[in-house]
Amino acid sequence: MKILVVNAGSSSLKYQLFDMETETVLAKGLCERIGIDGALTHKRSGKPDYKCTDALPDHKAAIELVLKTLIDKELGVIKSVDEISAVGHRFAHGGEKLRASAVLGADEIAYLESIVELNPLHGPPAISGFKACKEVMPSINHVGVFDTSYYSDMEEKAYIYPIPYELYEQYRIRRYGFHGTSHRYVAGKAAELLGNKNAKIITCHLGNGSSITATVNGKAIDTSMGFTPQDGVPMGTRSGAIDPTVVTYIQKAKGISAEEADTILNKQSGLLGVSGISSDCRDVATAAEGGNKRAKLALDILVHNAKKIVGSYVAEMNGVDALVFTAGIGENDRELRAEICRDMSWLGIEMDEKANATCPRGEIADVTANGGKTKVFVIPTNEEYMIALDTLNLTK
Ligand code: AMP
């Protein structure tokens, strides 16, 4: 079966076409500048990238161009669109009702439309991406895979905030958790490596957005992102967890609106805010190596907070069998991985710094120190594969 995975943003649409028999990606690419002018980059393994700048007024035009390219005699990888058995769509938010991946019908879409206020940035473009694909491929199933659904089984004590309960009842303010598809994928791989599906696993998805999740028996029991992806570890431009009163204090002190305070905490904080240099970890690390104190401080704060969250999850689970690093920073920044694992031997976490420094990029690596009680793994994430697999399982 061939499964098309689609991730629609406000002006972009990413796609990957999987052959699930061979578990390979036949082609992938990105439509950008949708609604502005339009640009497509189409990639197939072993062949040069194809780029074009056909006009892309909306998501429908984008998916039509993707399908045209996928079946093109020279650029394509399939003969006909009919070879695509189903489409998997990434949604950041499934609210409280979409607790697992699901075939998308009228009820599911009506529910997703009813929760766009919880998810104003990602919700509307994901829904319009789905509608465009459904219009162009009406006779096959379309499946929604939700980043939040991995957290559906968390206990109330992990997701209800200690604020007036009516705010939860009235506005659904609670911890939802995000990046669930990535955490589910890497925690599943770690359980496979351990040969123990009941394992206690902490997964650190550290990228431009970062989150840490605790998994027991294949289910997430806690996670660092909350009502929005703003909570938890400091990120590229997001502050992560701070004293909530800072928000109202900034508003009053600077005489700014809630939206402006939100922009400061979401777009001007984290690595960028502290270093004053960049939201990109590589730039910050280069500046720190060159002696820039604020760049070093930004990285120290990231490490400090990641350690605190890891430690709290060891306490919650009464132990940990594996600690996993994934995403742009987690997979590539050996220095940061080493810093997070440093001085955690009391918790059973010890890293083989040589294995960590030499582990190959893009591959699973075991970087546990000899005799380390907790396995430390680097596992490249693959959210698209997880979406394709859920789509296959729900539609075959
Ligand atoms: P992501 O959001 O998962 O794409 O991750 C983006 C983050 O990963 C950025 O902060 C990058 O600086 C960081 N990153 C990507 N590649 C590397 C690398 N080779 N070394 C260190 N950090 C990296």
Short mmCIF file of C-alpha atoms and ligand atoms in Angstrom, two decimals:
data_model
loop_
_atom_site.label_atom_id
_atom_site.label_comp_id
_atom_site.label_asym_id
_atom_site.label_seq_id
_atom_site.Cartn_x
_atom_site.Cartn_y
_atom_site.Cartn_z
CA MET A 1 0.00 0.00 0.00
CA LYS A 2 1.15 3.51 -0.79
CA ILE A 3 0.34 6.14 1.82
CA LEU A 4 0.69 9.87 1.33
CA VAL A 5 1.53 11.82 4.49
CA VAL A 6 0.58 15.50 4.50
CA ASN A 7 1.52 18.21 6.99
CA ALA A 8 -0.17 21.48 6.10
CA GLY A 9 0.92 24.80 7.60
CA SER A 10 -0.47 28.27 6.95
CA SER A 11 1.66 28.86 3.85
CA SER A 12 3.28 25.46 3.44
CA LEU A 13 2.45 21.83 2.73
CA LYS A 14 4.98 19.06 3.40
CA TYR A 15 4.45 15.61 1.93
CA GLN A 16 6.00 12.14 1.91
CA LEU A 17 4.84 9.21 -0.16
CA PHE A 18 5.51 5.87 1.58
CA ASP A 19 5.52 2.39 0.13
CA MET A 20 4.46 0.52 3.27
CA GLU A 21 5.35 -2.89 1.84
CA THR A 22 9.01 -1.95 1.69
CA GLU A 23 8.70 0.76 4.37
CA THR A 24 10.49 3.21 2.09
CA VAL A 25 9.89 6.83 1.19
CA LEU A 26 9.33 7.03 -2.58
CA ALA A 27 9.33 10.81 -2.70
CA LYS A 28 8.96 13.77 -0.42
CA GLY A 29 8.85 17.49 -0.67
CA LEU A 30 7.57 20.84 0.36
CA CYS A 31 5.23 23.44 -1.11
CA GLU A 32 6.03 26.89 0.25
CA ARG A 33 4.71 30.41 -0.10
CA ILE A 34 1.13 29.15 -0.58
CA GLY A 35 -1.16 32.16 -1.00
CA ILE A 36 1.84 34.39 -1.78
CA ASP A 37 3.35 33.13 -5.02
CA GLY A 38 4.39 29.49 -4.74
CA ALA A 39 7.43 27.20 -4.66
CA LEU A 40 7.75 23.42 -4.76
CA THR A 41 10.79 21.32 -3.87
CA HIS A 42 10.40 17.64 -4.75
CA LYS A 43 12.95 15.02 -3.68
CA ARG A 44 13.52 11.40 -4.70
CA SER A 45 16.43 9.34 -3.48
CA GLY A 46 19.45 9.29 -5.76
CA LYS A 47 18.06 11.99 -8.05
CA PRO A 48 18.55 15.74 -8.05
CA ASP A 49 15.87 17.83 -6.34
CA TYR A 50 13.22 19.27 -8.61
CA LYS A 51 12.16 22.85 -7.93
CA CYS A 52 9.38 24.84 -9.54
CA THR A 53 7.61 28.11 -8.89
CA ASP A 54 4.11 27.46 -10.23
CA ALA A 55 1.55 29.73 -8.62
CA LEU A 56 0.03 28.22 -5.46
CA PRO A 57 -2.95 30.38 -4.51
CA ASP A 58 -4.24 27.87 -1.93
CA HIS A 59 -3.75 24.39 -0.43
CA LYS A 60 -5.87 22.83 -3.20
CA ALA A 61 -3.48 24.14 -5.85
CA ALA A 62 -0.56 22.84 -3.76
CA ILE A 63 -1.87 19.29 -3.42
CA GLU A 64 -2.82 19.25 -7.11
CA LEU A 65 0.75 20.20 -8.01
CA VAL A 66 2.12 17.53 -5.63
CA LEU A 67 -0.04 14.83 -7.25
CA LYS A 68 0.85 16.03 -10.75
CA THR A 69 4.54 15.79 -9.82
CA LEU A 70 4.14 12.36 -8.18
CA ILE A 71 2.71 10.91 -11.41
CA ASP A 72 4.88 12.89 -13.83
CA LYS A 73 6.70 10.67 -16.36
CA GLU A 74 10.13 12.05 -15.46
CA LEU A 75 9.76 13.30 -11.92
CA GLY A 76 7.13 10.91 -10.66
CA VAL A 77 7.33 7.72 -8.61
CA ILE A 78 3.85 6.30 -9.35
CA LYS A 79 1.85 5.87 -12.56
CA SER A 80 -1.50 7.03 -11.27
CA VAL A 81 -2.99 8.78 -8.26
CA ASP A 82 -5.13 5.63 -7.82
CA GLU A 83 -2.02 3.90 -6.44
CA ILE A 84 -2.35 6.04 -3.30
CA SER A 85 -4.43 3.99 -0.86
CA ALA A 86 -4.93 6.58 1.86
CA VAL A 87 -3.69 9.92 3.14
CA GLY A 88 -2.42 10.58 6.67
CA HIS A 89 -2.72 14.14 7.96
CA ARG A 90 -0.73 15.60 10.82
CA PHE A 91 -2.71 17.62 13.34
CA ALA A 92 -0.98 19.31 16.28
CA HIS A 93 -4.17 19.26 18.38
CA GLY A 94 -6.88 16.65 18.75
CA GLY A 95 -8.45 18.24 21.82
CA GLU A 96 -9.92 15.96 24.48
CA LYS A 97 -12.10 13.93 22.12
CA LEU A 98 -9.70 12.74 19.44
CA ARG A 99 -7.78 10.45 21.76
CA ALA A 100 -6.24 8.33 19.00
CA SER A 101 -5.58 8.55 15.28
CA ALA A 102 -8.87 8.34 13.36
CA VAL A 103 -10.37 8.20 9.89
CA LEU A 104 -11.60 11.74 9.31
CA GLY A 105 -15.33 12.12 8.69
CA ALA A 106 -17.75 14.99 9.15
CA ASP A 107 -17.92 14.53 12.96
CA GLU A 108 -14.15 14.61 13.41
CA ILE A 109 -13.78 17.72 11.24
CA ALA A 110 -16.65 19.48 13.02
CA TYR A 111 -14.89 18.73 16.34
CA LEU A 112 -11.52 19.96 15.03
CA GLU A 113 -13.22 23.14 13.85
CA SER A 114 -14.79 23.59 17.28
CA ILE A 115 -11.36 23.59 18.99
CA VAL A 116 -9.44 25.98 16.72
CA GLU A 117 -9.35 28.49 19.58
CA LEU A 118 -7.12 26.04 21.47
CA ASN A 119 -4.87 25.79 18.46
CA PRO A 120 -5.18 28.98 16.40
CA LEU A 121 -1.86 28.68 14.56
CA HIS A 122 -1.87 25.05 13.45
CA GLY A 123 -5.57 24.13 13.49
CA PRO A 124 -6.99 26.19 10.60
CA PRO A 125 -4.25 25.39 8.03
CA ALA A 126 -4.30 21.68 8.93
CA ILE A 127 -8.07 21.61 8.42
CA SER A 128 -7.84 23.47 5.13
CA GLY A 129 -5.02 21.13 4.00
CA PHE A 130 -7.26 18.15 4.81
CA LYS A 131 -10.25 19.67 2.97
CA ALA A 132 -8.13 20.35 -0.11
CA CYS A 133 -6.80 16.77 -0.15
CA LYS A 134 -10.28 15.33 0.40
CA GLU A 135 -11.62 17.37 -2.50
CA VAL A 136 -8.85 16.21 -4.81
CA MET A 137 -8.87 12.57 -3.58
CA PRO A 138 -12.49 12.05 -2.49
CA SER A 139 -12.71 8.28 -2.83
CA ILE A 140 -9.95 7.25 -0.40
CA ASN A 141 -9.73 7.41 3.36
CA HIS A 142 -8.07 10.34 5.08
CA VAL A 143 -6.70 9.74 8.56
CA GLY A 144 -5.89 12.34 11.20
CA VAL A 145 -2.90 11.76 13.50
CA PHE A 146 -2.85 14.09 16.48
CA ASP A 147 0.24 15.18 18.43
CA THR A 148 -1.86 15.37 21.59
CA SER A 149 -3.38 11.90 21.48
CA TYR A 150 -0.32 10.17 22.96
CA TYR A 151 -1.20 11.99 26.19
CA SER A 152 -4.83 10.90 26.32
CA ASP A 153 -4.20 8.32 29.02
CA MET A 154 -2.42 10.62 31.46
CA GLU A 155 -4.01 10.69 34.89
CA GLU A 156 -6.00 13.75 35.92
CA LYS A 157 -3.34 14.68 38.46
CA ALA A 158 -0.89 15.05 35.55
CA TYR A 159 -3.13 17.14 33.32
CA ILE A 160 -5.37 19.25 35.56
CA TYR A 161 -3.71 22.54 36.56
CA PRO A 162 -4.05 23.69 40.16
CA ILE A 163 -6.24 26.66 39.18
CA PRO A 164 -10.03 27.03 39.64
CA TYR A 165 -11.53 23.80 38.28
CA GLU A 166 -14.23 25.80 36.47
CA LEU A 167 -11.54 27.10 34.09
CA TYR A 168 -11.01 23.53 32.96
CA GLU A 169 -14.74 22.88 32.68
CA GLN A 170 -15.50 26.11 30.86
CA TYR A 171 -12.42 26.65 28.67
CA ARG A 172 -10.80 23.17 28.62
CA ILE A 173 -7.63 24.65 30.12
CA ARG A 174 -5.46 21.62 30.96
CA ARG A 175 -2.17 20.02 29.99
CA TYR A 176 -2.56 18.52 26.51
CA GLY A 177 1.07 17.81 25.61
CA PHE A 178 2.54 18.06 22.10
CA HIS A 179 5.16 16.29 19.93
CA GLY A 180 3.31 13.08 20.91
CA THR A 181 3.85 11.40 17.55
CA SER A 182 7.61 11.84 17.88
CA HIS A 183 7.71 10.70 21.52
CA ARG A 184 5.54 7.67 20.67
CA TYR A 185 7.89 6.71 17.83
CA VAL A 186 11.16 7.00 19.75
CA ALA A 187 9.75 5.51 22.98
CA GLY A 188 8.49 2.55 20.91
CA LYS A 189 11.94 2.10 19.36
CA ALA A 190 13.59 2.31 22.80
CA ALA A 191 11.19 -0.33 24.18
CA GLU A 192 12.09 -2.54 21.20
CA LEU A 193 15.82 -2.05 21.88
CA LEU A 194 15.29 -2.88 25.56
CA GLY A 195 13.12 -5.88 24.67
CA ASN A 196 10.65 -4.63 27.28
CA LYS A 197 7.34 -3.09 26.30
CA ASN A 198 6.62 -2.22 29.92
CA ALA A 199 9.79 -0.14 30.25
CA LYS A 200 10.05 3.25 31.95
CA ILE A 201 11.35 5.62 29.31
CA ILE A 202 12.14 9.34 29.24
CA THR A 203 12.26 10.84 25.76
CA CYS A 204 13.88 14.23 25.15
CA HIS A 205 12.69 15.78 21.88
CA LEU A 206 15.07 18.73 21.68
CA GLY A 207 14.77 20.87 18.56
CA ASN A 208 13.57 24.32 17.75
CA GLY A 209 10.58 23.30 19.86
CA SER A 210 11.47 21.00 22.75
CA SER A 211 9.59 18.67 25.05
CA ILE A 212 10.34 15.81 27.42
CA THR A 213 7.92 12.92 28.00
CA ALA A 214 7.77 10.07 30.52
CA THR A 215 6.39 6.78 29.19
CA VAL A 216 5.51 3.63 31.14
CA ASN A 217 4.05 0.47 29.54
CA GLY A 218 3.92 2.25 26.17
CA LYS A 219 1.75 5.08 27.52
CA ALA A 220 2.76 8.65 28.32
CA ILE A 221 2.25 9.48 31.99
CA ASP A 222 3.58 13.04 31.93
CA THR A 223 5.05 15.58 29.54
CA SER A 224 6.64 19.01 29.73
CA MET A 225 4.49 20.86 27.17
CA GLY A 226 1.13 21.89 28.52
CA PHE A 227 -1.98 23.80 27.46
CA THR A 228 0.18 25.02 24.58
CA PRO A 229 3.66 24.09 23.31
CA GLN A 230 5.02 26.99 25.38
CA ASP A 231 5.56 25.07 28.64
CA GLY A 232 8.57 23.05 29.79
CA VAL A 233 12.10 23.23 28.41
CA PRO A 234 13.42 26.58 27.08
CA MET A 235 13.34 26.45 23.26
CA GLY A 236 14.62 28.37 20.23
CA THR A 237 12.36 31.36 20.84
CA ARG A 238 9.95 30.13 23.55
CA SER A 239 10.66 30.64 27.22
CA GLY A 240 9.40 27.26 28.42
CA ALA A 241 8.18 27.14 32.03
CA ILE A 242 8.41 30.40 33.95
CA ASP A 243 6.58 31.87 36.92
CA PRO A 244 3.17 32.74 35.37
CA THR A 245 3.14 36.08 37.16
CA VAL A 246 6.01 37.22 34.91
CA VAL A 247 3.42 37.49 32.11
CA THR A 248 1.07 39.88 33.89
CA TYR A 249 4.02 41.77 35.39
CA ILE A 250 5.54 42.38 31.92
CA GLN A 251 2.17 43.55 30.66
CA LYS A 252 1.80 46.07 33.47
CA ALA A 253 5.45 47.16 33.54
CA LYS A 254 5.69 47.73 29.78
CA GLY A 255 2.06 48.75 29.32
CA ILE A 256 1.56 46.15 26.61
CA SER A 257 -1.33 43.93 25.56
CA ALA A 258 -1.73 40.20 26.21
CA GLU A 259 -0.82 39.56 22.55
CA GLU A 260 2.39 41.56 22.87
CA ALA A 261 3.37 39.72 26.05
CA ASP A 262 2.62 36.47 24.25
CA THR A 263 4.92 37.50 21.39
CA ILE A 264 7.75 38.21 23.86
CA LEU A 265 7.40 34.80 25.49
CA ASN A 266 6.81 32.82 22.29
CA LYS A 267 8.99 34.57 19.71
CA GLN A 268 11.65 36.54 21.58
CA SER A 269 12.60 34.27 24.48
CA GLY A 270 14.44 30.97 24.91
CA LEU A 271 17.88 30.66 23.29
CA LEU A 272 17.26 33.83 21.26
CA GLY A 273 16.06 35.90 24.20
CA VAL A 274 18.88 35.02 26.57
CA SER A 275 21.75 34.93 24.08
CA GLY A 276 20.55 37.89 21.99
CA ILE A 277 22.20 36.08 19.09
CA SER A 278 20.02 33.42 17.53
CA SER A 279 17.28 30.87 18.12
CA ASP A 280 19.45 28.27 16.40
CA CYS A 281 21.39 26.13 18.83
CA ARG A 282 24.38 25.85 16.48
CA ASP A 283 24.79 29.63 16.29
CA VAL A 284 24.46 29.94 20.06
CA ALA A 285 26.99 27.13 20.64
CA THR A 286 29.48 28.75 18.25
CA ALA A 287 29.13 32.08 20.06
CA ALA A 288 29.54 30.36 23.44
CA GLU A 289 32.71 28.64 22.23
CA GLY A 290 33.96 32.06 21.16
CA GLY A 291 33.56 33.33 24.73
CA ASN A 292 30.13 34.97 24.54
CA LYS A 293 28.80 34.75 28.11
CA ARG A 294 25.12 35.17 27.35
CA ALA A 295 25.28 32.48 24.70
CA LYS A 296 26.85 30.15 27.27
CA LEU A 297 24.18 31.15 29.80
CA ALA A 298 21.37 30.39 27.31
CA LEU A 299 22.73 26.86 26.83
CA ASP A 300 23.30 26.41 30.58
CA ILE A 301 19.66 27.33 31.25
CA LEU A 302 18.49 24.80 28.66
CA VAL A 303 20.62 22.04 30.21
CA HIS A 304 19.60 23.00 33.76
CA ASN A 305 15.89 22.85 32.95
CA ALA A 306 16.15 19.65 30.91
CA LYS A 307 17.95 17.96 33.85
CA LYS A 308 15.25 19.13 36.28
CA ILE A 309 12.49 17.67 34.13
CA VAL A 310 14.34 14.37 33.58
CA GLY A 311 14.94 14.10 37.34
CA SER A 312 11.30 14.80 38.15
CA TYR A 313 10.18 12.04 35.77
CA VAL A 314 12.57 9.55 37.36
CA ALA A 315 10.88 10.42 40.66
CA GLU A 316 7.39 10.08 39.15
CA MET A 317 8.16 6.67 37.63
CA ASN A 318 10.30 5.46 40.53
CA GLY A 319 13.15 4.75 38.12
CA VAL A 320 13.99 4.86 34.44
CA ASP A 321 15.12 2.13 32.04
CA ALA A 322 16.06 4.36 29.12
CA LEU A 323 16.75 8.00 28.40
CA VAL A 324 16.34 8.91 24.74
CA PHE A 325 17.54 11.95 22.78
CA THR A 326 15.88 12.94 19.52
CA ALA A 327 15.15 15.85 17.09
CA GLY A 328 17.60 18.45 15.72
CA ILE A 329 19.49 19.17 18.94
CA GLY A 330 18.95 15.77 20.59
CA GLU A 331 20.19 13.87 17.55
CA ASN A 332 23.08 16.14 16.64
CA ASP A 333 24.40 18.12 19.56
CA ARG A 334 26.66 15.70 21.42
CA GLU A 335 27.90 18.41 23.79
CA LEU A 336 24.40 19.24 24.99
CA ARG A 337 23.52 15.54 25.39
CA ALA A 338 26.67 15.04 27.47
CA GLU A 339 25.88 18.10 29.61
CA ILE A 340 22.35 16.89 30.33
CA CYS A 341 23.60 13.44 31.38
CA ARG A 342 26.51 14.79 33.43
CA ASP A 343 26.29 14.19 37.20
CA MET A 344 23.22 12.01 37.00
CA SER A 345 24.94 8.78 38.00
CA TRP A 346 23.05 8.74 41.30
CA LEU A 347 19.90 8.30 39.21
CA GLY A 348 21.54 5.49 37.25
CA ILE A 349 22.13 7.69 34.18
CA GLU A 350 25.70 7.47 32.88
CA MET A 351 26.85 8.23 29.37
CA ASP A 352 29.83 6.82 27.52
CA GLU A 353 31.19 10.18 26.40
CA LYS A 354 33.37 8.62 23.71
CA ALA A 355 30.46 6.69 22.19
CA ASN A 356 28.40 9.87 22.44
CA ALA A 357 31.07 11.92 20.67
CA THR A 358 31.50 9.45 17.82
CA CYS A 359 27.99 8.15 17.22
CA PRO A 360 27.03 8.37 13.56
CA ARG A 361 24.45 10.93 12.47
CA GLY A 362 20.99 9.76 11.53
CA GLU A 363 21.36 6.33 13.13
CA ILE A 364 20.21 4.75 16.37
CA ALA A 365 23.07 4.71 18.88
CA ASP A 366 23.50 3.23 22.34
CA VAL A 367 25.71 5.68 24.25
CA THR A 368 25.34 4.09 27.70
CA ALA A 369 28.46 3.93 29.86
CA ASN A 370 29.75 0.49 30.71
CA GLY A 371 27.67 -0.75 33.62
CA GLY A 372 25.18 2.14 33.36
CA LYS A 373 21.84 1.07 34.88
CA THR A 374 19.80 3.26 32.54
CA LYS A 375 20.29 2.89 28.81
CA VAL A 376 21.02 6.15 27.03
CA PHE A 377 19.98 6.11 23.38
CA VAL A 378 20.10 8.55 20.47
CA ILE A 379 17.15 7.72 18.22
CA PRO A 380 16.34 9.75 15.09
CA THR A 381 12.65 10.60 15.14
CA ASN A 382 10.31 9.78 12.27
CA GLU A 383 6.89 11.32 12.78
CA GLU A 384 5.94 10.88 9.13
CA TYR A 385 6.51 7.13 9.31
CA MET A 386 4.36 6.95 12.46
CA ILE A 387 1.58 8.85 10.62
CA ALA A 388 1.88 6.49 7.63
CA LEU A 389 1.77 3.45 9.94
CA ASP A 390 -1.35 4.65 11.79
CA THR A 391 -2.96 5.44 8.43
CA LEU A 392 -2.14 1.96 7.15
CA ASN A 393 -3.45 0.26 10.29
CA LEU A 394 -6.72 2.20 10.20
CA THR A 395 -7.41 1.71 6.51
CA LYS A 396 -5.99 -1.59 5.32
P1 AMP B 1 14.41 20.71 14.73
O1 AMP B 1 13.36 21.68 15.20
O2 AMP B 1 14.21 19.32 15.24
O3 AMP B 1 14.62 20.76 13.24
O4 AMP B 1 15.81 21.20 15.37
C1 AMP B 1 16.36 22.45 15.09
C2 AMP B 1 17.48 22.70 16.08
O5 AMP B 1 18.46 21.65 15.95
C3 AMP B 1 18.21 24.00 15.85
O6 AMP B 1 18.41 24.67 17.08
C4 AMP B 1 19.55 23.56 15.30
O7 AMP B 1 20.60 24.42 15.67
C5 AMP B 1 19.74 22.22 15.95
N1 AMP B 1 20.67 21.40 15.15
C6 AMP B 1 20.47 20.88 13.94
N2 AMP B 1 21.59 20.25 13.51
C7 AMP B 1 22.51 20.39 14.47
C8 AMP B 1 23.86 19.99 14.64
N3 AMP B 1 24.49 19.32 13.69
N4 AMP B 1 24.48 20.31 15.80
C9 AMP B 1 23.85 21.00 16.75
N5 AMP B 1 22.57 21.40 16.66
C10 AMP B 1 21.92 21.12 15.54
#
